[in-house]
CSV table of C-alpha atoms and ligand atoms in Angstrom, one decimal:
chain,number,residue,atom,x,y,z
A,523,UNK,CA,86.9,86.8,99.7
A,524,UNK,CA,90.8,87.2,99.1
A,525,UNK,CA,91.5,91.2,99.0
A,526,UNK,CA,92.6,92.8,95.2
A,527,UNK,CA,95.2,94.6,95.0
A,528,UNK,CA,97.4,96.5,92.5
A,529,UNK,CA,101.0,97.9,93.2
A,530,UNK,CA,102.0,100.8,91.1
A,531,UNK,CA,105.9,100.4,91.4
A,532,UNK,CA,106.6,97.0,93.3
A,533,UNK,CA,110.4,96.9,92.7
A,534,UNK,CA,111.2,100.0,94.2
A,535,UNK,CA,111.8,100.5,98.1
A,536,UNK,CA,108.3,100.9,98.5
A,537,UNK,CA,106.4,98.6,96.6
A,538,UNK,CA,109.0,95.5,97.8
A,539,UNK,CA,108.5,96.6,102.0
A,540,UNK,CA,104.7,96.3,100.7
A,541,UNK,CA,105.2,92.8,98.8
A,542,UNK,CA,106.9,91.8,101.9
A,543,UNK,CA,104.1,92.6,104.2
A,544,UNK,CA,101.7,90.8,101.6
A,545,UNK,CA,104.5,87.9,101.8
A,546,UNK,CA,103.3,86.8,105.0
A,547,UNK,CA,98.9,87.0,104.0
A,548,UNK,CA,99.3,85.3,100.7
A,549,UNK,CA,96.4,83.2,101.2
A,550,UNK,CA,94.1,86.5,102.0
A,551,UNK,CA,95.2,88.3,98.7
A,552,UNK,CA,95.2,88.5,95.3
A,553,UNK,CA,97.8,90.6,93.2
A,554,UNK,CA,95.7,91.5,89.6
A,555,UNK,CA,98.4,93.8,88.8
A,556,UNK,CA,102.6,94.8,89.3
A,557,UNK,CA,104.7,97.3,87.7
A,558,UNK,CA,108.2,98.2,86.5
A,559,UNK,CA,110.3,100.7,84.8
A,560,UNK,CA,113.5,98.2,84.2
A,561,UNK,CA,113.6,95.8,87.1
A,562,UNK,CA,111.8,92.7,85.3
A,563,UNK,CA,113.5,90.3,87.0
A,564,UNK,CA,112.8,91.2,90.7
A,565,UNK,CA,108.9,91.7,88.7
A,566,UNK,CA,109.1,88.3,87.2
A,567,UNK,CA,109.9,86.7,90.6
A,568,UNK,CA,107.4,88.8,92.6
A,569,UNK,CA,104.7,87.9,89.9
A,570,UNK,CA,105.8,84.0,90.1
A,571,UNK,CA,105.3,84.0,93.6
A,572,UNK,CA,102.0,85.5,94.0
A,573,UNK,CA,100.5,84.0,90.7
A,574,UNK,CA,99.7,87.7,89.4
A,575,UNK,CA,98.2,87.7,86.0
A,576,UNK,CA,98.7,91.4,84.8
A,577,UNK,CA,102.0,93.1,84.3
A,578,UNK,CA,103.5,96.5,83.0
A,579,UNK,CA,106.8,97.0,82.4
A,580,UNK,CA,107.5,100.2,80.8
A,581,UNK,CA,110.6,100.2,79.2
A,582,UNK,CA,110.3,99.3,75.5
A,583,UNK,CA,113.6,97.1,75.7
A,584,UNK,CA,112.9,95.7,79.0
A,585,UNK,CA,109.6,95.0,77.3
A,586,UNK,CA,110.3,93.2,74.5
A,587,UNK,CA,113.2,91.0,76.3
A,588,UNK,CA,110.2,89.8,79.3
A,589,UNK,CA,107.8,89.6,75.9
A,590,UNK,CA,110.0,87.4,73.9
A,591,UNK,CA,111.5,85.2,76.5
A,592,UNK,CA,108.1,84.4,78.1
A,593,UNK,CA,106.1,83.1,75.1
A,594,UNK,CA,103.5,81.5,77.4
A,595,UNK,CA,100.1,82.5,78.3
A,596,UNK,CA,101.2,82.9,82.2
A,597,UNK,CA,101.4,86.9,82.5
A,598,UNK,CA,99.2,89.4,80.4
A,599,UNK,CA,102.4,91.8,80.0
A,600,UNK,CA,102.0,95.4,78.6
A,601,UNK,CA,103.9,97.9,77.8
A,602,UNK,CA,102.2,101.2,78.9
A,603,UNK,CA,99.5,102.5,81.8
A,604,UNK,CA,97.1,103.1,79.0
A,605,UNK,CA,96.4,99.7,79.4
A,606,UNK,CA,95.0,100.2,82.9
A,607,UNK,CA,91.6,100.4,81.3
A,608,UNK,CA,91.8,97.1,79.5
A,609,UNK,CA,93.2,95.0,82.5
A,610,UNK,CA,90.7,96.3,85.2
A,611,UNK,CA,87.5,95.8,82.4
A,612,UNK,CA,86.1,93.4,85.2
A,613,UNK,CA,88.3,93.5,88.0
A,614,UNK,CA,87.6,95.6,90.9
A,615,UNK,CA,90.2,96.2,93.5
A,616,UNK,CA,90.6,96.9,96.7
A,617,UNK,CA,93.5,98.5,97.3
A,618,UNK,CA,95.8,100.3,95.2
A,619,UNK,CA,99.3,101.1,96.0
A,620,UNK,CA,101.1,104.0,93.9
A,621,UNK,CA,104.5,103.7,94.5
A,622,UNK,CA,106.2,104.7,91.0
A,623,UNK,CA,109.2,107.2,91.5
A,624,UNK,CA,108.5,111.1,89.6
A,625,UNK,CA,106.0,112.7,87.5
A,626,UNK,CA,105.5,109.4,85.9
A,627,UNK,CA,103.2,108.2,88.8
A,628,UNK,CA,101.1,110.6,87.7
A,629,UNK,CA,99.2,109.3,85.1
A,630,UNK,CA,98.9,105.4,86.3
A,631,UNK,CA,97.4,107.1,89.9
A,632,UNK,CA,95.0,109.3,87.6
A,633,UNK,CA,94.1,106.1,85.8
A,634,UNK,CA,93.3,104.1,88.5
A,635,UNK,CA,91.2,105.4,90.7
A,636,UNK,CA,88.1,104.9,89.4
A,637,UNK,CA,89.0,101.2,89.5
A,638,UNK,CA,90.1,100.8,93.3
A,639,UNK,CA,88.0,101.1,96.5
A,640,UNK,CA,90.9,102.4,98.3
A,641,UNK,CA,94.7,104.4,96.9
A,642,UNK,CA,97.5,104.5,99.2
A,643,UNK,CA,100.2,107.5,97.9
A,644,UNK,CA,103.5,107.1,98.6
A,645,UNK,CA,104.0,109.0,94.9
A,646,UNK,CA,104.9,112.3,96.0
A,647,UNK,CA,104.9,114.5,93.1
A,648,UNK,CA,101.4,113.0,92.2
A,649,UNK,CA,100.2,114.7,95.3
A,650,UNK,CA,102.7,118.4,94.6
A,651,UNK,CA,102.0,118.8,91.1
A,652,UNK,CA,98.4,116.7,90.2
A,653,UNK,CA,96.4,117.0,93.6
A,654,UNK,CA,93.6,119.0,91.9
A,655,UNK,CA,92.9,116.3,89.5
A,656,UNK,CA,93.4,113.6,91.7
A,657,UNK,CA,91.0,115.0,94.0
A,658,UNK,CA,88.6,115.4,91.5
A,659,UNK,CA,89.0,111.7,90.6
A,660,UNK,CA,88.5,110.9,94.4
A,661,UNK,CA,85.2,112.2,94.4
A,662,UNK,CA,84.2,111.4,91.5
A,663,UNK,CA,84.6,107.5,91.6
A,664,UNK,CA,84.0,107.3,96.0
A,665,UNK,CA,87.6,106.3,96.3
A,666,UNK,CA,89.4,106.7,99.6
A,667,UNK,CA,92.6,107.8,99.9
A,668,UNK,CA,95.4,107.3,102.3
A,669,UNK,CA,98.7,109.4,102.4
A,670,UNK,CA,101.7,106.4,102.8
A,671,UNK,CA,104.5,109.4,103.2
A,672,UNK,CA,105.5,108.6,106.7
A,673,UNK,CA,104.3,112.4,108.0
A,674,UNK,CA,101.4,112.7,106.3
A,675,UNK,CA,100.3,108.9,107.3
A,676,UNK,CA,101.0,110.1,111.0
A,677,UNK,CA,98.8,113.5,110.2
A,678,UNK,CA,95.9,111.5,108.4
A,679,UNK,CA,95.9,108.9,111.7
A,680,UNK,CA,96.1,111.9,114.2
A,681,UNK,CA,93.3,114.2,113.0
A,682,UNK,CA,90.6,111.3,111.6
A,683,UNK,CA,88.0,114.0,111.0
A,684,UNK,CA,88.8,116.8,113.2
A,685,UNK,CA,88.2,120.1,111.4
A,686,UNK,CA,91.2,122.0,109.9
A,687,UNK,CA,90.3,125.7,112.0
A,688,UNK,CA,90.5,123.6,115.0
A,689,UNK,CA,94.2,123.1,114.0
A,690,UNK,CA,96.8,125.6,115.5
A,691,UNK,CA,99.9,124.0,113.7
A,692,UNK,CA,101.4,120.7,112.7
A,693,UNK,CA,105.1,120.3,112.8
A,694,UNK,CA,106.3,117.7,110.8
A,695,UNK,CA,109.8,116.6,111.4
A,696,UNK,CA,113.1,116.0,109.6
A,697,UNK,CA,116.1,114.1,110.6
A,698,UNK,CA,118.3,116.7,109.3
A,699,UNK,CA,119.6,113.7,106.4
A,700,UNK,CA,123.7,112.9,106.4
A,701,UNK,CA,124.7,116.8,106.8
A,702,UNK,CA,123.5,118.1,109.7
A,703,UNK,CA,126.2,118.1,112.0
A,704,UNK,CA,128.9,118.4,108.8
A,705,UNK,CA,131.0,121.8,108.7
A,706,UNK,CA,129.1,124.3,106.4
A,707,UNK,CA,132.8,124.9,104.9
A,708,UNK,CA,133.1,121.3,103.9
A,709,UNK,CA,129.5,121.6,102.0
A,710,UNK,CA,131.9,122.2,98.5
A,711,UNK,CA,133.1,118.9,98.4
A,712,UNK,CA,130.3,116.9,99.1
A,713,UNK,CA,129.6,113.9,96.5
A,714,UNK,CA,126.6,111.6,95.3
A,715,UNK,CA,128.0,108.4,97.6
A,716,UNK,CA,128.4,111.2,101.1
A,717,UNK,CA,124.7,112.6,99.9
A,718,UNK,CA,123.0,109.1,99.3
A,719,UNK,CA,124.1,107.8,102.9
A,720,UNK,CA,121.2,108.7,104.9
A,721,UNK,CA,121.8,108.5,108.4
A,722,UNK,CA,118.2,106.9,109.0
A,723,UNK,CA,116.2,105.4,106.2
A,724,UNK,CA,116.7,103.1,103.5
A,725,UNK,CA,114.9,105.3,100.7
A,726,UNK,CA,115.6,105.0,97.2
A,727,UNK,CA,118.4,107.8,95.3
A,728,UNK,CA,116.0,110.7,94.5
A,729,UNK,CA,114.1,110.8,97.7
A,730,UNK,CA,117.3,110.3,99.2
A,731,UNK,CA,119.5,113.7,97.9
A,732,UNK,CA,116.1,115.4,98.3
A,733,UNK,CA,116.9,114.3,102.3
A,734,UNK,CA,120.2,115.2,101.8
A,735,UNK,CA,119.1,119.3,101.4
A,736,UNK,CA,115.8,119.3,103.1
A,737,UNK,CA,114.0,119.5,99.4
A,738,UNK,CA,112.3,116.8,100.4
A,739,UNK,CA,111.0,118.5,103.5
A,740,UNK,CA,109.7,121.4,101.8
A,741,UNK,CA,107.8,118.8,99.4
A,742,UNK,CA,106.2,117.4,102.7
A,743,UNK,CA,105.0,120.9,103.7
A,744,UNK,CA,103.4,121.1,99.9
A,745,UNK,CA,102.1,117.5,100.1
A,746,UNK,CA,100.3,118.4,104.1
A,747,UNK,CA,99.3,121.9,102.6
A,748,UNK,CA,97.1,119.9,99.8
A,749,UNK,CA,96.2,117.1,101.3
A,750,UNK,CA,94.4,118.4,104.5
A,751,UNK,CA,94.2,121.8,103.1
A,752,UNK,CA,96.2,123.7,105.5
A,753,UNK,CA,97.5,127.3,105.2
A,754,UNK,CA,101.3,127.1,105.1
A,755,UNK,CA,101.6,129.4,107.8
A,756,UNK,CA,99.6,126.0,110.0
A,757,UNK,CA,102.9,123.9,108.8
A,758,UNK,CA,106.4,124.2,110.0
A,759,UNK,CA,109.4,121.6,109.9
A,760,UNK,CA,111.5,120.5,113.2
A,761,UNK,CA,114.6,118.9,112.8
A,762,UNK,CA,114.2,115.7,115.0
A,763,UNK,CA,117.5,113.2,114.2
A,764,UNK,CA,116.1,110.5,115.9
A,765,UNK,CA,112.8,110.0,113.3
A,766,UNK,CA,111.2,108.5,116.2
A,767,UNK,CA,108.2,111.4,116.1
A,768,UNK,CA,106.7,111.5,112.4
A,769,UNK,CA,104.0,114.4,113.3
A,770,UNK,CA,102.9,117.0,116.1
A,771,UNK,CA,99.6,118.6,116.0
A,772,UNK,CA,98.9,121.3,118.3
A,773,UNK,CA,94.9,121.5,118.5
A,774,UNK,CA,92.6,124.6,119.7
A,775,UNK,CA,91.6,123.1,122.3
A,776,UNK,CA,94.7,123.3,124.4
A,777,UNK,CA,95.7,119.3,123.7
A,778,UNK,CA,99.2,118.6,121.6
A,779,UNK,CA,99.0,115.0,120.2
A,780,UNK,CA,102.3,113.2,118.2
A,781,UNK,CA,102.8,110.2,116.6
A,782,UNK,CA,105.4,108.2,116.7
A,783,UNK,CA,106.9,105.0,115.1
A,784,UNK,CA,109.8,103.0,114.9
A,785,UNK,CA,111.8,104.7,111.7
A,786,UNK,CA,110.7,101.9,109.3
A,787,UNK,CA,108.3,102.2,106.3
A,788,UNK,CA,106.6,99.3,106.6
A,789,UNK,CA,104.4,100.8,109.2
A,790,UNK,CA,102.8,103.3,107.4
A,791,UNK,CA,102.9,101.3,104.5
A,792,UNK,CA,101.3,98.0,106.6
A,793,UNK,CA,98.6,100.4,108.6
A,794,UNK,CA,97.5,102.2,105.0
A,795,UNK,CA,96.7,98.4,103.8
A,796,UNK,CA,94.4,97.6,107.4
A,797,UNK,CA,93.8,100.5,108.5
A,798,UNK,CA,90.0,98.8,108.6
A,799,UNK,CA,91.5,95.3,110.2
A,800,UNK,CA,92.5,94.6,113.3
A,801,UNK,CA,95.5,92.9,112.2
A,802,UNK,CA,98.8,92.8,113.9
A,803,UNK,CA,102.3,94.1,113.3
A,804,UNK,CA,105.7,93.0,114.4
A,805,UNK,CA,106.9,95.7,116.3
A,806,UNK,CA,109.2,97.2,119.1
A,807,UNK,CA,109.3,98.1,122.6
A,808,UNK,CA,108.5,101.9,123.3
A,809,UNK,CA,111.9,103.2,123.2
A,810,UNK,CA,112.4,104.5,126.5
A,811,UNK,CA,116.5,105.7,125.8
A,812,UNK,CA,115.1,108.0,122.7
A,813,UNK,CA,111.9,109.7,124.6
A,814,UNK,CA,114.1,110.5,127.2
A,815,UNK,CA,116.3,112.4,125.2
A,816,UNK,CA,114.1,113.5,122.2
A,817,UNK,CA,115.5,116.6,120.4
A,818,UNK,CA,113.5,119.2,118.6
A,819,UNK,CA,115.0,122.2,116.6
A,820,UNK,CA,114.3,124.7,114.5
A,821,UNK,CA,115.7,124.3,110.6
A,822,UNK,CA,119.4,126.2,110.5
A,823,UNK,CA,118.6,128.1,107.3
A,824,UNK,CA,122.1,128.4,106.0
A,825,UNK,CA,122.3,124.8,106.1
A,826,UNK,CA,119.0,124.2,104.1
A,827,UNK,CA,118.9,127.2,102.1
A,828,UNK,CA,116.0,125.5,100.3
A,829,UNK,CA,113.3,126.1,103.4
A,830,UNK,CA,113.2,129.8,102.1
A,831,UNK,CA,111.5,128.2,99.2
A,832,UNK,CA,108.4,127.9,101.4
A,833,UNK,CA,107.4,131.4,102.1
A,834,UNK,CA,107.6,131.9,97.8
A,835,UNK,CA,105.2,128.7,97.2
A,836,UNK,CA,101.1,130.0,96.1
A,837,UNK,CA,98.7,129.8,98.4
A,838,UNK,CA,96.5,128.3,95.5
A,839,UNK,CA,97.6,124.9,93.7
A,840,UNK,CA,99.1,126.1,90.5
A,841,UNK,CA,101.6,125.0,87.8
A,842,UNK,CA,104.6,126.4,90.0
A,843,UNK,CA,104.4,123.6,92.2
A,844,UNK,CA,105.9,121.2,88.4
A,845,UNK,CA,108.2,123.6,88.1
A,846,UNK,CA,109.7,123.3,91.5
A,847,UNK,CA,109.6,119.3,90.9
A,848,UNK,CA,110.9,119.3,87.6
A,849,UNK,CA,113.8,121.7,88.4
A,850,UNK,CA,115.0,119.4,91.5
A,851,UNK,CA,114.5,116.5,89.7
A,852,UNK,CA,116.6,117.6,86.6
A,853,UNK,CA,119.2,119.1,89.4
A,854,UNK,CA,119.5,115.8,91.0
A,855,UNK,CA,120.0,114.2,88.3
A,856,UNK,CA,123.1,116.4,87.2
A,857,UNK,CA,124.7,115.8,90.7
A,858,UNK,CA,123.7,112.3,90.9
A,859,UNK,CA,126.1,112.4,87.3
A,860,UNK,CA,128.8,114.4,88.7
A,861,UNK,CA,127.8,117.4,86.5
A,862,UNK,CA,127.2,120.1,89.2
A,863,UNK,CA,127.9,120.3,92.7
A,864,UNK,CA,125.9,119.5,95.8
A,865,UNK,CA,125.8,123.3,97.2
A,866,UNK,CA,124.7,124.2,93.0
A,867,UNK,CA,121.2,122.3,94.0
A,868,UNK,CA,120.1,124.7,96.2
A,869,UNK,CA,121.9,127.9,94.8
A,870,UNK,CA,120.2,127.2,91.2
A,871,UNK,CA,116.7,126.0,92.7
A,872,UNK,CA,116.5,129.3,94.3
A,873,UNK,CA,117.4,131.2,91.5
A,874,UNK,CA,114.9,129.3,89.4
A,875,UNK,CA,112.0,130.0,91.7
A,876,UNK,CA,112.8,133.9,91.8
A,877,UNK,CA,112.8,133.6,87.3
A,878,UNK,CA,110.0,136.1,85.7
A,879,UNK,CA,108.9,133.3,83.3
A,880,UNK,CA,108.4,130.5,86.0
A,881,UNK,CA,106.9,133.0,89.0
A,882,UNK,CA,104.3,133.6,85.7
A,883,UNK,CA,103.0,130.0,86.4
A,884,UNK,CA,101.8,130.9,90.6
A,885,UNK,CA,98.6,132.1,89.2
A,886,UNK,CA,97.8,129.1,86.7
A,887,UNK,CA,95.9,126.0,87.9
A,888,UNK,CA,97.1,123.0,86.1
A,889,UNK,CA,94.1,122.0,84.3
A,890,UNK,CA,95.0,118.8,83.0
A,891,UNK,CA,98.4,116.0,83.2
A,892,UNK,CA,99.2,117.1,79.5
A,893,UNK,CA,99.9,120.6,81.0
A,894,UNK,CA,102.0,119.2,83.8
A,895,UNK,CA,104.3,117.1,82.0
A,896,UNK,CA,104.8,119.5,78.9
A,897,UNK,CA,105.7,122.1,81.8
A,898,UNK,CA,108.3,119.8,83.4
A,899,UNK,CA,109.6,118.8,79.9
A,900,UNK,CA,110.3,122.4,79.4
A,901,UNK,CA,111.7,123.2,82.5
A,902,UNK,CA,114.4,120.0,82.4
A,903,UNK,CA,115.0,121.1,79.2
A,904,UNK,CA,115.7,125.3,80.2
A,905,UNK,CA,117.8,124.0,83.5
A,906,UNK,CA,119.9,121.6,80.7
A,907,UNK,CA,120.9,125.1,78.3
A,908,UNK,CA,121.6,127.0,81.3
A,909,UNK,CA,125.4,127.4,81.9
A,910,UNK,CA,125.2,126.3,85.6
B,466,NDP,P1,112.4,103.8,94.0
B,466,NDP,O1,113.2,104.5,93.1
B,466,NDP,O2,113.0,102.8,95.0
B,466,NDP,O3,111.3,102.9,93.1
B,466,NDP,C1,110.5,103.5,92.2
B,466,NDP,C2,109.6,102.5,91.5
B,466,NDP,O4,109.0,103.2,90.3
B,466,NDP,C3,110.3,101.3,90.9
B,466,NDP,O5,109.4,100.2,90.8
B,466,NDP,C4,110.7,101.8,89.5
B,466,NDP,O6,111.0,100.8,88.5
B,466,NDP,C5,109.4,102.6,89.1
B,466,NDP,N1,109.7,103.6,88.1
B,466,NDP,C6,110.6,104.6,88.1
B,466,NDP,N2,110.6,105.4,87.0
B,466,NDP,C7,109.5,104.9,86.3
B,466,NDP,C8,109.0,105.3,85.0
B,466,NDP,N3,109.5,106.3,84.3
B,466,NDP,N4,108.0,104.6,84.6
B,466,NDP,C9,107.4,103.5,85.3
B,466,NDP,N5,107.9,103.1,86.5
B,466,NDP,C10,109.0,103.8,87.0
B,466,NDP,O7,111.4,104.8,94.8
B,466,NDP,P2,110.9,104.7,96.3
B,466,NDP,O8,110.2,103.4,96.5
B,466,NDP,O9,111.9,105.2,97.2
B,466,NDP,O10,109.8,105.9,96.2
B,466,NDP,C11,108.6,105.8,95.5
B,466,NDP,C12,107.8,107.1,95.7
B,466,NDP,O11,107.4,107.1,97.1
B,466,NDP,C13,108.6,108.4,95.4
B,466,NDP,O12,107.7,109.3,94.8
B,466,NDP,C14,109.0,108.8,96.8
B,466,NDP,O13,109.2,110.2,96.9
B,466,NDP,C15,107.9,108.3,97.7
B,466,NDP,N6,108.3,108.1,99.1
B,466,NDP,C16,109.3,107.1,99.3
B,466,NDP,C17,109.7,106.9,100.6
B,466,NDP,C18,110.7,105.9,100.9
B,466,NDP,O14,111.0,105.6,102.1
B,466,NDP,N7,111.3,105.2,99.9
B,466,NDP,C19,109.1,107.6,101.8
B,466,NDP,C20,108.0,108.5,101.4
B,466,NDP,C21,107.6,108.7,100.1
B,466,NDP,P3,112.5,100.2,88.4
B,466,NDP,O15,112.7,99.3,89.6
B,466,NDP,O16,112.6,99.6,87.1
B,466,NDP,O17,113.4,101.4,88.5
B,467,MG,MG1,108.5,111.5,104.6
């Protein structure tokens, strides 16, 4: 029987390395369902080629063009992830893929797993800001889950079902993104097209500033904190520029294991799809140059000002976590626009954290997505009347 699947987000980076991978099994799989925000013509050709019936595309104007110009009965198309319900009526799948950039992966991941046997995240503020109601979901409907996000893939493939007090620590490491060697006195004058030029993956803008001032690093330690329920003080961050070690785990038992891969998505991404196959992957030679040499640091904290963030995160999940998300997402997007300046990122995320009225929200468990997404509303909102 050909394997379902559904990909949350197939025109970003993510979802097309995945589409790729299914490129070359088309005969074993069946697509019931692919998503965009604007991109309906990569969609459209993605959904031509692998015959896939359902499609959301969620902008209203991208919408109505796809709507209007395809006036035959070859694609169900909607226009919003309430619809989840209605396509999967009789379809089970297999394998899910959420791969939707920001809070609004949220609610399509919510919504579909209790129609998939297996959902591989890639989504990271799903995981920061909805992990209590995702895992509820889990259990509830017997779904499995598999962490995509390169470090956690590594952690979830290194530990299988060891237990977490027989965990000393897990490093997970950074590359140190395009400023790690550039002089902290040039840090002023840094723009978007320096910031988005990652030294060593190909990631999409967000994910890629986030790189840029180790943001996305402290998201990582959130993300491993919830998903294997760690303490924070079991997770620190190394700054390895070659990205050829994803994860270090020191055991109890006196044994250090690592993982490592070639720096290239579609390894996580192709091992969360057959992880229970014993299908083969294109790959490398061991890199003998890059063992020999690896390099392992300690985070330079007046480069990354944003690690201090760590030590102020809850040891509970709680609605802080949206805030933190919401305020770098509404930051990036006002350097991304050449409102503020790189170095303003970090300055004003800190301050943020440290406000009365957010530090309020470490104590409150998010209890459901209408909670989360009003929260983040209001915090874009605060960040955007705030003379910065
Ligand atoms: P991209 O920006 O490349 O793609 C995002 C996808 O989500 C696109 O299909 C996009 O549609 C869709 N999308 C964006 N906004 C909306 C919206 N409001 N409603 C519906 N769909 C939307 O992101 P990436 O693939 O880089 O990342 C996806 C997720 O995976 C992120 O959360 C990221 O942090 C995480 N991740 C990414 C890694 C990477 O290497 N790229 C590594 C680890 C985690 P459209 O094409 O129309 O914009
Ligand atoms: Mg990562």
């Amino acid at each position: 029987m050909k394997k379902k699947i559904a990909i949350l987000g197939s025109t970003g980076s993510i979802g097309k390395s995945l589409i790729n991978i299914l490129k070359k099994d088309s005969n074993k799989i069946q697509i019931s369902l692919l998503t965009t925000n604007t991109n309906y013509k990569e969609l459209l050709k993605q959904a031509n080629f692998f015959k896939v019936k359902n499609i959301i595309i969620t902008n209203k104007k991208c919408f109505l063009i796809v709507k209007k110009s395809l006036n035959n009965k070859r694609f169900n198309i909607y226009n919003n992830f309430s619809s989840i319900p209605e396509i999967f009526k009789n379809i089970n799948i297999d394998y899910t893929m959420s791969a939707i950039s920001g809070f609004a992966g949220l609610d399509p991941t919510l919504r579909m797993i209790k129609f998939t046997k297996e959902i591989a995240i890639a989504n990271k503020e799903s995981i920061i800001c909805g992990w209590g109601l995702i895992k509820d979901q889990l259990s509830k409907y017997k779904t499995e889950f598999i962490p995509v996000d390169s470090e956690h893939f590594s952690i979830w493939s290194l530990i299988s079902s060891t237990k977490n007090n027989y965990i000393d620590k897990v490093y997970i490491t950074a590359s140190g993104g395009p400023f790690k060697d550039r002089p902290l006195n040039t840090f002023q004058s840094i723009i978007p097209r320096d910031a988005l030029k990652h030294p060593n993956w190909v990631m999409g803008k967000k994910i890629s500033i986030d790189s840029a001032t180790m943001m996305n690093k402290v998201f990582e330690i959130i993300e491993a904190k919830k998903i294997f329920n760690f303490n924070y003080n079991q997770l620190q961050i190394l700054i390895h520029s070659q990205s050829y070690i994803h994860a270090i785990i020191k055991f109890s038992n006196g044994l250090t294991k690592m993982l490592i891969h070639d720096t290239d998505m579609t390894i996580p991404i192709f091992n969360s799809l057959y992880h229970k196959s014993d299908k083969k992957i294109k790959s490398n030679k061991i890199n003998l140059p890059i063992l020999n040499n690896l390099s392992l640091t300690n985070v330079e904290i007046k480069r990354f000002p944003v690690v201090k963030i760590i030590d102020l995160l809850p040891s509970k999940d709680s609605l802080f976590e949206t805030i933190l998300v919401s305020a770098n997402d509404t930051l990036v997007d006002l350097f991304l626009n050449k409102q503020i300046k790189f170095t303003d990122i970090s300055k004003q995320l800190l301050k943020i954290v440290k406000m009365k009225e957010f530090k309020v929200y470490k104590s409150k468990y998010p209890k459901d997505i209408r909670e989360i997404t009003k929260l983040a509303n209001y915090v874009s909102l605060k960040i955007h009347s705030m003379s910065i």
